[in-house]
GROMACS .gro file of C-alpha atoms in nm:
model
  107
    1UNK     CA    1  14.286   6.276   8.718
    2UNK     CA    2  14.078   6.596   8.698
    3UNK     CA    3  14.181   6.908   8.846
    4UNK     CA    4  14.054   7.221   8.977
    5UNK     CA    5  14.200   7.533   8.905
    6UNK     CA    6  14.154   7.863   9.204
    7UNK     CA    7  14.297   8.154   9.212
    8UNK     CA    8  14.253   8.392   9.526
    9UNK     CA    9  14.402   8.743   9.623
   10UNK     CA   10  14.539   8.964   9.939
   11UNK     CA   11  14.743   9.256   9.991
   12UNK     CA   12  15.051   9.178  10.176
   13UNK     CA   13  15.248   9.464  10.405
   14UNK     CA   14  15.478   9.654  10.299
   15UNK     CA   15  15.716   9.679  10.519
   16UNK     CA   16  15.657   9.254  10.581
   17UNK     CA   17  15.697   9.225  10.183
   18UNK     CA   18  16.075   9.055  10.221
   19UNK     CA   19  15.972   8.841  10.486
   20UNK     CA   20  15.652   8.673  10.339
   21UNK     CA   21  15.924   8.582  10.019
   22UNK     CA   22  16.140   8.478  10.315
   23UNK     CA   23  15.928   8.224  10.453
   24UNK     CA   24  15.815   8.120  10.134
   25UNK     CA   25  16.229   7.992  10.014
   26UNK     CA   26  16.255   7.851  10.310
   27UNK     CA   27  15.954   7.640  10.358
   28UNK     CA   28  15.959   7.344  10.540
   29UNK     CA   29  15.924   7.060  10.341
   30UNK     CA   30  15.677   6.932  10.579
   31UNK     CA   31  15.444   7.217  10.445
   32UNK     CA   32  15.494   7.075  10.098
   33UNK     CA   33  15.426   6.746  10.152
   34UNK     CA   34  15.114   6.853  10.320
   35UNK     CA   35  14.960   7.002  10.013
   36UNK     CA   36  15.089   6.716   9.859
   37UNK     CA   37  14.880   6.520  10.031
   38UNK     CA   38  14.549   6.712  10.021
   39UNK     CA   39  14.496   6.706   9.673
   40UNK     CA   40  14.751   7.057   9.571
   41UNK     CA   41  14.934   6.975   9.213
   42UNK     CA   42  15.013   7.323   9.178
   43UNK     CA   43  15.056   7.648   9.381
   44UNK     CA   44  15.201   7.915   9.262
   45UNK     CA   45  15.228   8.304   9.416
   46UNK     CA   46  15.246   8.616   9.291
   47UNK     CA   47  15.305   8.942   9.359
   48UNK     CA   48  15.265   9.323   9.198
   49UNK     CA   49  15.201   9.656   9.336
   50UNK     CA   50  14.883   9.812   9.180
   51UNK     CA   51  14.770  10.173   9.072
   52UNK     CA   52  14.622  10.165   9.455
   53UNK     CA   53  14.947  10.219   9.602
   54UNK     CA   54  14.929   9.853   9.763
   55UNK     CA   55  15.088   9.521   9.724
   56UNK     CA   56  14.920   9.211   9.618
   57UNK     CA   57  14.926   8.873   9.629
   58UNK     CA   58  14.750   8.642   9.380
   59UNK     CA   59  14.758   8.286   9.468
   60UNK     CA   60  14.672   8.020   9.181
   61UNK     CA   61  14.637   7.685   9.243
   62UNK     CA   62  14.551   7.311   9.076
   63UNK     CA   63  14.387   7.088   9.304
   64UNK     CA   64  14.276   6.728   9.223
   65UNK     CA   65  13.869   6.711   9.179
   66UNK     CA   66  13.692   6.539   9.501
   67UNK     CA   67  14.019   6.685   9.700
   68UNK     CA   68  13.908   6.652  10.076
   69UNK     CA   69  14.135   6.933  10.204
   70UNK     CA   70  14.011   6.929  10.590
   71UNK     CA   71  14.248   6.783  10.758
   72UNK     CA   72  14.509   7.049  10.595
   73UNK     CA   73  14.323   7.317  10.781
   74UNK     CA   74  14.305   7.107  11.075
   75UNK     CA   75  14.648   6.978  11.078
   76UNK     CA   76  14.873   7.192  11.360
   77UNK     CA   77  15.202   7.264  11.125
   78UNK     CA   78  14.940   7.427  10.865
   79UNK     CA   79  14.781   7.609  11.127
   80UNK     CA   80  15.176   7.740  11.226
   81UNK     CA   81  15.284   7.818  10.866
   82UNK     CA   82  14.965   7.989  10.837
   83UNK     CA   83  14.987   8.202  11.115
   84UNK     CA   84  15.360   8.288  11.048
   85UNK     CA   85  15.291   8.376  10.705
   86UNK     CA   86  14.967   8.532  10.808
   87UNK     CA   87  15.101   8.825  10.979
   88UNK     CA   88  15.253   8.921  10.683
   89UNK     CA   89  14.894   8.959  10.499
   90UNK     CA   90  14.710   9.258  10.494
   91UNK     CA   91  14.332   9.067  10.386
   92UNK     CA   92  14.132   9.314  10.149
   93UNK     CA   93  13.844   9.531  10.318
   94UNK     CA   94  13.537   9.234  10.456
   95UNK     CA   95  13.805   8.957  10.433
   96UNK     CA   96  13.969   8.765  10.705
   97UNK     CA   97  14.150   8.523  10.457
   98UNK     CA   98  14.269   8.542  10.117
   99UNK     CA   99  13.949   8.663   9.882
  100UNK     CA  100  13.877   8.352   9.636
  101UNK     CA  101  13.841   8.506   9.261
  102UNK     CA  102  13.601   8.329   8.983
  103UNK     CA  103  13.736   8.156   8.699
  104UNK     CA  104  13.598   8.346   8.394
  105UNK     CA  105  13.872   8.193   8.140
  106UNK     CA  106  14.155   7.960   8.052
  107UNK     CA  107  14.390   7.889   7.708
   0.00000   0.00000   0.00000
């Protein structure tokens, strides 16, 4: 099985910093199995403050190749956990999502 390897960033708030980590330990499992089930092998999350000032979230994920990943986005519980989690994001300036980065290199 092939994979795909993403990564993606957005700022996260502040003051919402504690919560986003909140919702993220106690994630349903539904929400797991979900990207389970559209193709996700791997996701991990991280965070830093940079020299900006800001906080960050980089996102890095492994993703079987030919993953149809649709009916995530479509699916009503996604659409929740995104939302919830969502108004914890702070999207960088022209974005209305996370901001998907190029892979340029890999060990």
């Amino acid at each position: 099985m092939n994979k795909i390897m993403t990564g993606c960033v957005i700022g996260v708030k502040r003051e919402l910093f504690a919560r986003y980590c909140q919702l993220h330990d106690q994630q349903p499992q539904e929400i797991r199995d979900l990207l389970k089930q559209y193709g996700f092998t791997k996701l991990s999350i991280f965070a830093g403050e940079m020299p900006d000032g800001n906080l960050y979230l980089f996102q890095y994920n492994e993703v079987e190749e030919g993953a149809d990943q649709s009916g995530l986005y479509a699916d009503p519980r996604y659409q929740q956990w995104l939302k919830d989690t969502g108004l914890c994001q702070a999207p960088l300036p022209g974005e209305t999502f996370w901001k998907n980065m190029d892979h340029v290199y890999e060990l």
